[in-house]
Coordinates of C-alpha atoms and ligand atoms in Angstrom, one line a residue:
X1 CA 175.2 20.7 -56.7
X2 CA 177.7 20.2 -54.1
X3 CA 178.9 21.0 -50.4
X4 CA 180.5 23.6 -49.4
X5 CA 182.2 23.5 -45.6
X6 CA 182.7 27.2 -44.0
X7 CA 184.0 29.1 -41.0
X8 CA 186.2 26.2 -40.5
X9 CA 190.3 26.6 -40.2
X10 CA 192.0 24.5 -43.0
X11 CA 195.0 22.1 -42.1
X12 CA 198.3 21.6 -43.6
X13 CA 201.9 20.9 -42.9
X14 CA 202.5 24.6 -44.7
X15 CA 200.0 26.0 -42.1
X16 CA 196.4 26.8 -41.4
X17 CA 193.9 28.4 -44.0
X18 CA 190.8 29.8 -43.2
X19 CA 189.2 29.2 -46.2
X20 CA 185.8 27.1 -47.8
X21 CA 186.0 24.1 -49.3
X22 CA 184.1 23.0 -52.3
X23 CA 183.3 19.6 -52.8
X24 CA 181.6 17.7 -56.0
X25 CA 181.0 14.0 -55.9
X26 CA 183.9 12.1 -54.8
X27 CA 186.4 15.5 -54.6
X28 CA 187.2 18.6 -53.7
X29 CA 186.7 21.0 -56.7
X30 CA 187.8 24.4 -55.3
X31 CA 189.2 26.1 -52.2
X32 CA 188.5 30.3 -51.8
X33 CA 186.2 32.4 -50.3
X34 CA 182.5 32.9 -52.1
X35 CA 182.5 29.9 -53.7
X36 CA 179.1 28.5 -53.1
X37 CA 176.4 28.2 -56.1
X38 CA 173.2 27.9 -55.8
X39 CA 171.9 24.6 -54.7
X40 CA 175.2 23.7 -52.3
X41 CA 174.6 22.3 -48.8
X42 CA 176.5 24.1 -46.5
X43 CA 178.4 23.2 -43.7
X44 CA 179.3 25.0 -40.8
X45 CA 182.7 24.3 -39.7
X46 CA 183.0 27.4 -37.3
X47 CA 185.6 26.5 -34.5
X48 CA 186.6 23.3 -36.2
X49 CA 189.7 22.9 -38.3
X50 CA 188.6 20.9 -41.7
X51 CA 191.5 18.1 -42.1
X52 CA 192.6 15.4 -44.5
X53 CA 191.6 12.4 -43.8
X54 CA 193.9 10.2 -41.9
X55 CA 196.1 7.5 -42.8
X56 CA 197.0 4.6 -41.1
X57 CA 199.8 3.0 -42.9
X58 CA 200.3 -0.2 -40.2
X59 CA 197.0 -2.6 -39.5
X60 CA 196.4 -6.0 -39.3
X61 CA 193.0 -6.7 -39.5
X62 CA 191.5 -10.3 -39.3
X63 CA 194.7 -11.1 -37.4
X64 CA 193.5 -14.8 -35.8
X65 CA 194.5 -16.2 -32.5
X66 CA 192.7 -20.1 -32.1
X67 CA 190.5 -19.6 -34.7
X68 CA 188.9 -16.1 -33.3
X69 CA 189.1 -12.9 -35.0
X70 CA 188.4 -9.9 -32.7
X71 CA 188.7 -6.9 -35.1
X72 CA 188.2 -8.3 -39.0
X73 CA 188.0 -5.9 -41.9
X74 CA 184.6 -4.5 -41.3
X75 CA 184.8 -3.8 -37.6
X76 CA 188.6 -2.5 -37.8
X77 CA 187.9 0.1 -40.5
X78 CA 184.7 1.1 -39.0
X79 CA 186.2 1.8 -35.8
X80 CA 189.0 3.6 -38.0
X81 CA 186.6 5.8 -39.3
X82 CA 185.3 6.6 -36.2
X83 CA 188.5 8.0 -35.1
X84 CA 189.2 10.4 -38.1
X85 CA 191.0 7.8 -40.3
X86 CA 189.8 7.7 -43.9
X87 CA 192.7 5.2 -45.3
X88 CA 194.2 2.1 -44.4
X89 CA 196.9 0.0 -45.8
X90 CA 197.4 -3.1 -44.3
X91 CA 199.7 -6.3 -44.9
X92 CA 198.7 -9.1 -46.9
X93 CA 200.8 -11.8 -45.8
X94 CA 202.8 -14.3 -47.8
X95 CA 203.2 -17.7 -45.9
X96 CA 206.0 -19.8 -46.2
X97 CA 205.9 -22.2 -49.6
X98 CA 203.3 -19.6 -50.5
X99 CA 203.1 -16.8 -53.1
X100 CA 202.8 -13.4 -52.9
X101 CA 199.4 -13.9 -55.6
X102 CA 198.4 -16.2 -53.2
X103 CA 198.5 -14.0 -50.5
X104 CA 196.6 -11.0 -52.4
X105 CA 193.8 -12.9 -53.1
X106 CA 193.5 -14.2 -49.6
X107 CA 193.3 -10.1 -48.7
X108 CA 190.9 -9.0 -51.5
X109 CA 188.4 -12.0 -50.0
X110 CA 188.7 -10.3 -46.8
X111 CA 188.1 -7.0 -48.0
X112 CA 185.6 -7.2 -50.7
X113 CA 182.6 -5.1 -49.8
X114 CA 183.7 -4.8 -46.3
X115 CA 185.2 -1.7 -45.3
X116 CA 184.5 1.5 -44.1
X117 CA 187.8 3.1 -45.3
X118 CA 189.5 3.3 -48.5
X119 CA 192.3 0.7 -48.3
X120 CA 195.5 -0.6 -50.0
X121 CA 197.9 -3.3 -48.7
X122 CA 201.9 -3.9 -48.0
X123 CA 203.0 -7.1 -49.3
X124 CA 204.7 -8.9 -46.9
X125 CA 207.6 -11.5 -47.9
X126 CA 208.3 -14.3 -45.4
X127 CA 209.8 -16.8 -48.0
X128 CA 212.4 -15.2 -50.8
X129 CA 212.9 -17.1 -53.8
X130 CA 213.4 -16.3 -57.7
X131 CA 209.9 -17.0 -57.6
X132 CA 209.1 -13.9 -55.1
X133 CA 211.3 -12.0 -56.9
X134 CA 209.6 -12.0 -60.0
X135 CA 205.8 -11.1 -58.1
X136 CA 207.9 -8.2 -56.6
X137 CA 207.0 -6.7 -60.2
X138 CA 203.4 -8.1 -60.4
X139 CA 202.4 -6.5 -56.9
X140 CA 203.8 -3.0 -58.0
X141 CA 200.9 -3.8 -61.6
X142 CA 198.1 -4.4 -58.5
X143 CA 199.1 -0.7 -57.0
X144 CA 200.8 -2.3 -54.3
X145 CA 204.1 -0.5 -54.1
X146 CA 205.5 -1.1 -50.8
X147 CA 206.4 -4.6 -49.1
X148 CA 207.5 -5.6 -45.6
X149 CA 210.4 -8.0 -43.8
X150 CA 211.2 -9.3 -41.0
X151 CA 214.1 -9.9 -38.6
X152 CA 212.1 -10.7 -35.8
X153 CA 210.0 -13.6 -35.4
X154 CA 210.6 -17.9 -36.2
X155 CA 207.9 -18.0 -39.3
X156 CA 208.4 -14.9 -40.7
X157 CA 212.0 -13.5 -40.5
X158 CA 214.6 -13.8 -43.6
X159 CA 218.3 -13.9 -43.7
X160 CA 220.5 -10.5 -44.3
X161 CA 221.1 -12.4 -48.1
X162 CA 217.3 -11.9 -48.8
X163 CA 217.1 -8.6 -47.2
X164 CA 220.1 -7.8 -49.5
X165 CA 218.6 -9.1 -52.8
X166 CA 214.4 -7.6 -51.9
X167 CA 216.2 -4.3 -51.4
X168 CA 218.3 -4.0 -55.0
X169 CA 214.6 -5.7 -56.3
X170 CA 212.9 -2.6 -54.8
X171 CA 215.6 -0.4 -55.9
X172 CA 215.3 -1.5 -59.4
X173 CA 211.9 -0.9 -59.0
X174 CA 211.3 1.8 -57.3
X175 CA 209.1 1.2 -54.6
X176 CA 209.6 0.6 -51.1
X177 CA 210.6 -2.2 -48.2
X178 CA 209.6 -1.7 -44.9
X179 CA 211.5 -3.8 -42.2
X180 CA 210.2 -5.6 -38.5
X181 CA 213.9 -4.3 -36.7
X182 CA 213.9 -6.7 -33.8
X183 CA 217.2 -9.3 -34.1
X184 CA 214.8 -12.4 -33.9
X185 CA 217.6 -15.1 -33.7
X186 CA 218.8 -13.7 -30.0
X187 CA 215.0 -13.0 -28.8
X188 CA 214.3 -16.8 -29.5
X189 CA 217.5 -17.4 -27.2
X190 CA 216.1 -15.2 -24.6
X191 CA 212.6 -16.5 -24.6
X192 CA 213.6 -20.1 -24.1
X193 CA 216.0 -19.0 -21.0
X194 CA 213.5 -17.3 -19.3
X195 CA 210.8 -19.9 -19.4
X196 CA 214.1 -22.6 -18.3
X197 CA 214.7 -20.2 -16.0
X198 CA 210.9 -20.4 -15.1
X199 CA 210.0 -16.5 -16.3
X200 CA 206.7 -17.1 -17.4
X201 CA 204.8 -13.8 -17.1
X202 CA 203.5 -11.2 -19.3
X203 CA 206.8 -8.8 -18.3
X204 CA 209.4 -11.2 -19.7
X205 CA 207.7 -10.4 -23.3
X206 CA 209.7 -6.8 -22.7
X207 CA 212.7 -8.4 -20.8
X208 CA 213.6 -10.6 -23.7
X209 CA 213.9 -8.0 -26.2
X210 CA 215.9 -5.4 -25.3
X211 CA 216.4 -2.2 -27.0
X212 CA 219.6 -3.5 -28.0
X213 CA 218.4 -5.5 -30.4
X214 CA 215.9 -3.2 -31.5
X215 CA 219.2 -1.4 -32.1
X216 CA 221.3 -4.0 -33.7
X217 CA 218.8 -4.8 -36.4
X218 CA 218.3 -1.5 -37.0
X219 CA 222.0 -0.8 -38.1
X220 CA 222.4 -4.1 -39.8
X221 CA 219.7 -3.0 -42.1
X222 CA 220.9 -0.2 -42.8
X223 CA 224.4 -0.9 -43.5
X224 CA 222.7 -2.9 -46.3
X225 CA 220.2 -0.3 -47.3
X226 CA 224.2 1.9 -47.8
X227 CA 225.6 -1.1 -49.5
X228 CA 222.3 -1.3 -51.8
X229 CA 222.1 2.2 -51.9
X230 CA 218.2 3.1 -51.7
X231 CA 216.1 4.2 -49.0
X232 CA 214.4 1.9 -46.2
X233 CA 211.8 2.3 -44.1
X234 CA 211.4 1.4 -40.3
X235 CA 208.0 0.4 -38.9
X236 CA 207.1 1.0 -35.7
X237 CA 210.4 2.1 -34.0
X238 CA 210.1 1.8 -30.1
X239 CA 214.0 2.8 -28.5
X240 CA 215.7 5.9 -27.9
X241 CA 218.5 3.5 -29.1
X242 CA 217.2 2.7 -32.3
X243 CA 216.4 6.4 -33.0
X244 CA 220.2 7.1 -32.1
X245 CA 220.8 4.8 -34.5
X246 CA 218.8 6.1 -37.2
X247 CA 220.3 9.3 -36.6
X248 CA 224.0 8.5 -37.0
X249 CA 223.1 7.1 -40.4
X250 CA 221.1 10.2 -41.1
X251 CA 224.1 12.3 -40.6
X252 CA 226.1 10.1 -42.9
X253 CA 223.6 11.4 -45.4
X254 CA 221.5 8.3 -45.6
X255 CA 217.7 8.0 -46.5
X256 CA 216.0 6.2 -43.7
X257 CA 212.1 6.8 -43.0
X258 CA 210.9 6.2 -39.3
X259 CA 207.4 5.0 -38.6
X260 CA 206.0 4.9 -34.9
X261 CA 202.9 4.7 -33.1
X262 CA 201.1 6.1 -30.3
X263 CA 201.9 3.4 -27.8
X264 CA 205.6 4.2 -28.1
X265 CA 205.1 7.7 -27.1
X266 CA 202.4 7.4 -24.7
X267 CA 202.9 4.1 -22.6
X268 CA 206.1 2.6 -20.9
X269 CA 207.3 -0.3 -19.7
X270 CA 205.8 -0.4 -16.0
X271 CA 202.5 -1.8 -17.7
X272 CA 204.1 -4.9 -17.5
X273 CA 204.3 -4.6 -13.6
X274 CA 201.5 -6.7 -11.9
X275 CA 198.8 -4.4 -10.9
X276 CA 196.4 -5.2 -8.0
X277 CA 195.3 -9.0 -7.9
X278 CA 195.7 -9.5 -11.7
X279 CA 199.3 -10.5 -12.5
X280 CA 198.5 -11.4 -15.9
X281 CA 197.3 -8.0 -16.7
X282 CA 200.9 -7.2 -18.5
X283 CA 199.2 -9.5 -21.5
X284 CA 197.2 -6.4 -22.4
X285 CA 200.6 -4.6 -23.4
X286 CA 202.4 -7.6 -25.3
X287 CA 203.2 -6.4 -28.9
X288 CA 206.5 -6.3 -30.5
X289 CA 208.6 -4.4 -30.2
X290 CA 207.6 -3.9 -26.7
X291 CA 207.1 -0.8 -24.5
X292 CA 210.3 1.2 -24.1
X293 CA 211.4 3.6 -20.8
X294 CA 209.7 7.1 -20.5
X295 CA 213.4 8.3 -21.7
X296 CA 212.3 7.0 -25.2
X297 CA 208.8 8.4 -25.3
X298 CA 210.7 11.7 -24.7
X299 CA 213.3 10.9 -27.7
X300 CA 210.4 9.7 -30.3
X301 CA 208.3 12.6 -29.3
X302 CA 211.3 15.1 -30.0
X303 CA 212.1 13.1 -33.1
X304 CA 208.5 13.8 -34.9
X305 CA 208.6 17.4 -33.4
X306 CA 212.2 18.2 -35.5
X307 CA 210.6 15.9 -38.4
X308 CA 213.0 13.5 -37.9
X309 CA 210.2 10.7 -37.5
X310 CA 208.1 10.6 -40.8
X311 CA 204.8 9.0 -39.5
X312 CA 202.7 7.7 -36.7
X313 CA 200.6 4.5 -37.5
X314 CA 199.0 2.5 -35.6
X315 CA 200.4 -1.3 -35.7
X316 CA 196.7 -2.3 -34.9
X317 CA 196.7 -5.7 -34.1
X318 CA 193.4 -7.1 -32.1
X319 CA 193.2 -9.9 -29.7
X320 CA 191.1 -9.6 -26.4
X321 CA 192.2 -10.3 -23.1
X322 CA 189.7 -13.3 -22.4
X323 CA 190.6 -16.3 -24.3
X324 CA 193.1 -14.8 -26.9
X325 CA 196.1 -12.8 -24.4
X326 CA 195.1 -15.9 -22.1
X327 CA 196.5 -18.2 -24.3
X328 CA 200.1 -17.3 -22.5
X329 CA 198.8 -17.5 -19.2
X330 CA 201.2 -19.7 -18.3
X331 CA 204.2 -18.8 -20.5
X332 CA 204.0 -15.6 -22.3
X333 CA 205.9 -16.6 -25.3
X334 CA 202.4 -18.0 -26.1
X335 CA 200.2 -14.6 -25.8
X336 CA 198.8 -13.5 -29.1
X337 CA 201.5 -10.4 -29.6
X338 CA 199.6 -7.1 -31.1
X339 CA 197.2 -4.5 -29.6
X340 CA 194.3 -2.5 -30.7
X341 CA 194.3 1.3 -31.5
X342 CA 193.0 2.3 -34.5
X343 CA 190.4 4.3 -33.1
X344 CA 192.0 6.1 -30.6
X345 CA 195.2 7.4 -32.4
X346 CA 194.3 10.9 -33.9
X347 CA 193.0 12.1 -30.9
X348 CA 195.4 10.4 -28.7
X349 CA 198.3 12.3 -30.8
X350 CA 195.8 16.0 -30.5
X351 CA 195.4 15.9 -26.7
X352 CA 199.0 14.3 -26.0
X353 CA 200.8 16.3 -28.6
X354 CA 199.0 19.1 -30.1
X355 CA 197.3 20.3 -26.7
X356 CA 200.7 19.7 -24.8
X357 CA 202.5 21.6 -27.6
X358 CA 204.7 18.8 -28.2
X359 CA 204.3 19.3 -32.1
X360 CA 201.6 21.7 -33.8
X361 CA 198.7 21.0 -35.9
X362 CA 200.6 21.1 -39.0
X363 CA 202.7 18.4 -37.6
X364 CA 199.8 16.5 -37.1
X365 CA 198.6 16.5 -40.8
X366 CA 201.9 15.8 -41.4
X367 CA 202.4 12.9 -39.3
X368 CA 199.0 11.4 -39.8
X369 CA 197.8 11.9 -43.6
X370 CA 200.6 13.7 -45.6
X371 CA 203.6 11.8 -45.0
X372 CA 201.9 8.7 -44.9
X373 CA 200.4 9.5 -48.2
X374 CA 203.7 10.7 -49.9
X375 CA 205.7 7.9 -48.5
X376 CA 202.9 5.6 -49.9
X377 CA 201.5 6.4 -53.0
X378 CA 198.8 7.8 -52.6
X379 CA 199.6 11.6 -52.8
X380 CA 197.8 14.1 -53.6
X381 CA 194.6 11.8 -54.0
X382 CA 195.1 11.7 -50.4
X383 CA 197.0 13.1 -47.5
X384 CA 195.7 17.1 -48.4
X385 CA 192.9 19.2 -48.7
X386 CA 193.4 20.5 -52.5
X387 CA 192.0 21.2 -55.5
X388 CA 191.4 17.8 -57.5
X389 CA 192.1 15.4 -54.6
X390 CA 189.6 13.2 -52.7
X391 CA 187.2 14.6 -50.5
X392 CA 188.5 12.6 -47.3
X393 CA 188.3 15.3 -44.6
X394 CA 187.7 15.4 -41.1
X395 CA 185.8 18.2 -39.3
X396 CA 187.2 18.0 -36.0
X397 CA 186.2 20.4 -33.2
X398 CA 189.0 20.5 -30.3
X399 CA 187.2 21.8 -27.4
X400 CA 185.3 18.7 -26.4
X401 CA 186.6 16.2 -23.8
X402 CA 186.2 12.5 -23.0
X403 CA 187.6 9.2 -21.4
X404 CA 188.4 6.7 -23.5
X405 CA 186.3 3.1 -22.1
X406 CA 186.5 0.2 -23.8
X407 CA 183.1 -0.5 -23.3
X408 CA 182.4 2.6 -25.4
X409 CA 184.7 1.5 -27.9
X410 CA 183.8 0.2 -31.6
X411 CA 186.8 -1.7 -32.3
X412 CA 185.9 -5.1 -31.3
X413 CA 188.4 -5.9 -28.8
X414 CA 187.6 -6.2 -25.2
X415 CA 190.3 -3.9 -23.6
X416 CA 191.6 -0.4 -24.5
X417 CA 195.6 0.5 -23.9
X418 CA 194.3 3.7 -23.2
X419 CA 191.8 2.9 -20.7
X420 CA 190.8 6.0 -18.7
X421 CA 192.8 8.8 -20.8
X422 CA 191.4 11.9 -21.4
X423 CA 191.2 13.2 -25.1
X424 CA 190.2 16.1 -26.7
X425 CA 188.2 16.5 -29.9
X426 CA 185.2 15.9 -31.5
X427 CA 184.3 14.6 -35.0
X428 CA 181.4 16.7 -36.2
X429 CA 181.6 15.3 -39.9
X430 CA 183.4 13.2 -41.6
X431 CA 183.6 12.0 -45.5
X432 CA 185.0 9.7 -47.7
X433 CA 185.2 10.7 -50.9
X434 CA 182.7 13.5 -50.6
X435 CA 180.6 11.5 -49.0
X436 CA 179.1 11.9 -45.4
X437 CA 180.0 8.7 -43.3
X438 CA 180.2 10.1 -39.9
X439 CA 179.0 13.1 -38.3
X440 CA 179.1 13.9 -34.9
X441 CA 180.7 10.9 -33.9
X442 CA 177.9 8.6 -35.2
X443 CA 178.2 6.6 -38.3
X444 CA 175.6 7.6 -40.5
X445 CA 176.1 5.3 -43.4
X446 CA 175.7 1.9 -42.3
X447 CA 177.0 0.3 -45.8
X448 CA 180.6 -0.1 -45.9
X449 CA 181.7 1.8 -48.9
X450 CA 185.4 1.7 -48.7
X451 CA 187.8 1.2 -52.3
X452 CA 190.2 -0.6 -52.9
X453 CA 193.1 2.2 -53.8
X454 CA 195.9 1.7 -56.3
X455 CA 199.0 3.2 -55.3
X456 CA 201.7 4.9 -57.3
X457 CA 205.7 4.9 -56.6
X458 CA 206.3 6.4 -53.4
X459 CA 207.4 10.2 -53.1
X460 CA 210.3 10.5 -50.2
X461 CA 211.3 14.0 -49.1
X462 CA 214.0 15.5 -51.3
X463 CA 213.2 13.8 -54.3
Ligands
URP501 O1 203.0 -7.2 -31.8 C1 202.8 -6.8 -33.0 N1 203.3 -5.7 -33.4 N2 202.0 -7.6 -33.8 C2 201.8 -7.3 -35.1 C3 202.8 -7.8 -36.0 C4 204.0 -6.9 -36.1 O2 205.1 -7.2 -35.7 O3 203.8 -5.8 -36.7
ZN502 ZN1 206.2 -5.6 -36.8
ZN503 ZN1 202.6 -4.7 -37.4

């Protein structure tokens, strides 16, 4: 016995099918018309388009700020689900005088049992030794194919040497290196000129790091990804003039893949501005890379339109407003930097995009499950609706409206950056692995049933 969802319109990047979809257990089994047997639930999908489950390929969950966690594992994925995303992957982080191992079994405590989403993680590498090197090949035997650096940030960021020697590791390999473009050495000049200078507020986060040195990074990397030779991958790019960037290096015939979120195309830089009596409110908005001018929401929205940006994650990173953002109240090198979204970012990109014909539903899929999925790993268990991968699909029905309220909200953060935007859409069902978790926006399976997913070499376009 299985289920079989009709009427509905079927999503891909190649275009839309209006075809059933037969799933058994855990996958879909067949795609066609007339193929129910006897016994088969049915679903009725009319006016809905039946999607793959999304992806978010950028989340840190459990992310603490004085010993508080707003959204851990279990409340993070659930509100993931919620909002149409079926798969995670989020970044187990090495400390410094740590080990990568180390670091992976800290994230499978986290996870066990408790998540609402299949998952996978990056590994990310803050201290590069012979040591790391070698757990570069362990990670890829755990299914963890893809790692992340930094050249932003004091704890975290690596010289261009170990950039140089992860990236012919990765080559060798065959996996993938995803890099925090920010130049971190100038920011931490900035930040302590402003706060001598007695710039303490929420809007010298964006002052300090211009998109100059969103810029700068960006090349630098690159000109080692052409020295190494192998492909890189650029998380959440903010800047106009770091998609310039990308795109000279494109032309040169260079592999670069281009990550960003919905923040980046959405929101802009006057949310630092103090509004009404709260001054501090900027707080809300401090992440990193910070938000950019309307001219570069323009760019990036282009950019995924022509293809030219591969994904759009999330960067969810939780702390609330009360107690955690206050931390900086005083100086804002001191907020908690990261901001929630996981819940809101596949309608967000429908309304904003899809209903203002920025890109089309295929671009969605694209943008959302395939490429991530591709890029990843994980394709075609994921990322499609097709014969033989995993039932992760989202019924969504477009006509419905609403106003996002952080009250409302299931993420466990107590703002939304989206406070008061309308979106459009409505999840009548959603499954995970052929199996019901949502439906009609409620969760219906209270148990957290997420897997933990092994992923394979990643698949780049053209290859
Ligand atoms: O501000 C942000 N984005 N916090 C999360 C860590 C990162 O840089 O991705
Ligand atoms: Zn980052
Ligand atoms: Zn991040």
């Amino acid at each position: 016995m299985g289920i079989i969802i009709t009427n509905g319109r079927i999503v891909s990047s190649e275009g839309i099918l209006e075809k059933d979809v037969r799933i058994v257990g855990e996958k879909i089994v067949e795609i066609g018309l007339n193929i129910s047997k006897a016994g088969d639930k049915i679903i009725d999908a009319k006016g809905s388009y039946i999607m793959p489950g999304a992806i978010d390929v950028h989340t840190h969950f459990d992310a603490d700020a004085c010993g508080i966690v707003a959204d851990s594992f279990y409340t993070g994925t659930k509100a993931a689900i919620s909002g149409g995303t079926t798969t995670i992957i989020d970044f187990a982080e090495q400390v410094k005088g740590g080990t990568l191992r180390e670091a992976l079994n800290q994230w499978n405590e986290k996870t066990e049992d408790n998540t609402y989403t299949d998952y996978g993680y990056h590994m990310t590498i803050s201290d590069w030794n012979k040591e790391t090197q070698k757990e570069m090949e362990d990670m890829v035997k755990e299914g963890i194919t893809s790692f992340k650096m930094f050249f932003a940030y004091k704890d975290l960021q690596v010289g261009d040497g170990a950039i140089y020697e992860a990236l012919k590791k990765s080559k060798e390999l065959g996996v993938l290196i995803s890099f925090h473009c920010e130049n971190g050495y100038i920011i931490d000049k900035l930040r302590e000129e402003a706060i001598l200078n007695g710039n303490i507020e929420p809007i010298f986060h964006m002052e300090t790091r211009p998109p100059a040195l969103e810029r700068e990074s960006i090349s630098r990397l690159i000109s080692i990804g052409e020295v190494v030779n192998t492909p890189v991958y650029i998380v959440h790019l903010s800047s106009k003039e770091g998609y310039e960037e990308i795109q000279r290096a494109k032309e040169r015939g260079q592999k670069v893949l281009i990550e960003t979120c919905p923040q980046y195309l959405l929101l802009n830089k006057d949310y630092y501005l103090p509004r009404g009596q709260d001054s501090f409110e900027g707080a809300k908005y401090v992440m990193s890379p910070p938000l950019r001018d309307i001219e570069s929401n323009k760019v990036l929205w282009k950019g995924l339109n022509l293809g030219e940006i591969d994904v759009v994650a999330t960067d969810h990173c939780a702390f609330n407003y009360k107690v955690q953002k206050e931390l900086g109240i005083d100086d804002f090198t001191k907020i908690p930097n990261g901001a929630p979204g996981v819940e809101n970012r596949f309608k967000l990109i429908y309304t904003y995009g899809v209903r203002e014909k920025k890109i089309t539903m295929e671009k969605l899929v694209e943008v959302l499950s395939e490429n991530p999925a591709k890029i990843f790993g994980l394709y075609p268990k994921k990322g499609v609706i097709k014969e033989g991968s995993h039932a992760d699909i989202v019924i969504f029905n477009p006509e419905y409206k609403s106003i996002i309220k952080a009250e409302e909200q299931i993420q466990n953060v107590d703002y939304n950056l989206y406070e008061g935007f309308i979106q459009y859409g409505r999840f009548e069902y959603i499954f995970l692995r052929g199996q019901i978790i949502v439906e009609k926006e409620k969760i219906i399976n209270s148990t957290p049933t997420g897997k933990y997913q092994r992923r394979g070499k990643p698949k780049f376009h053209n290859n």
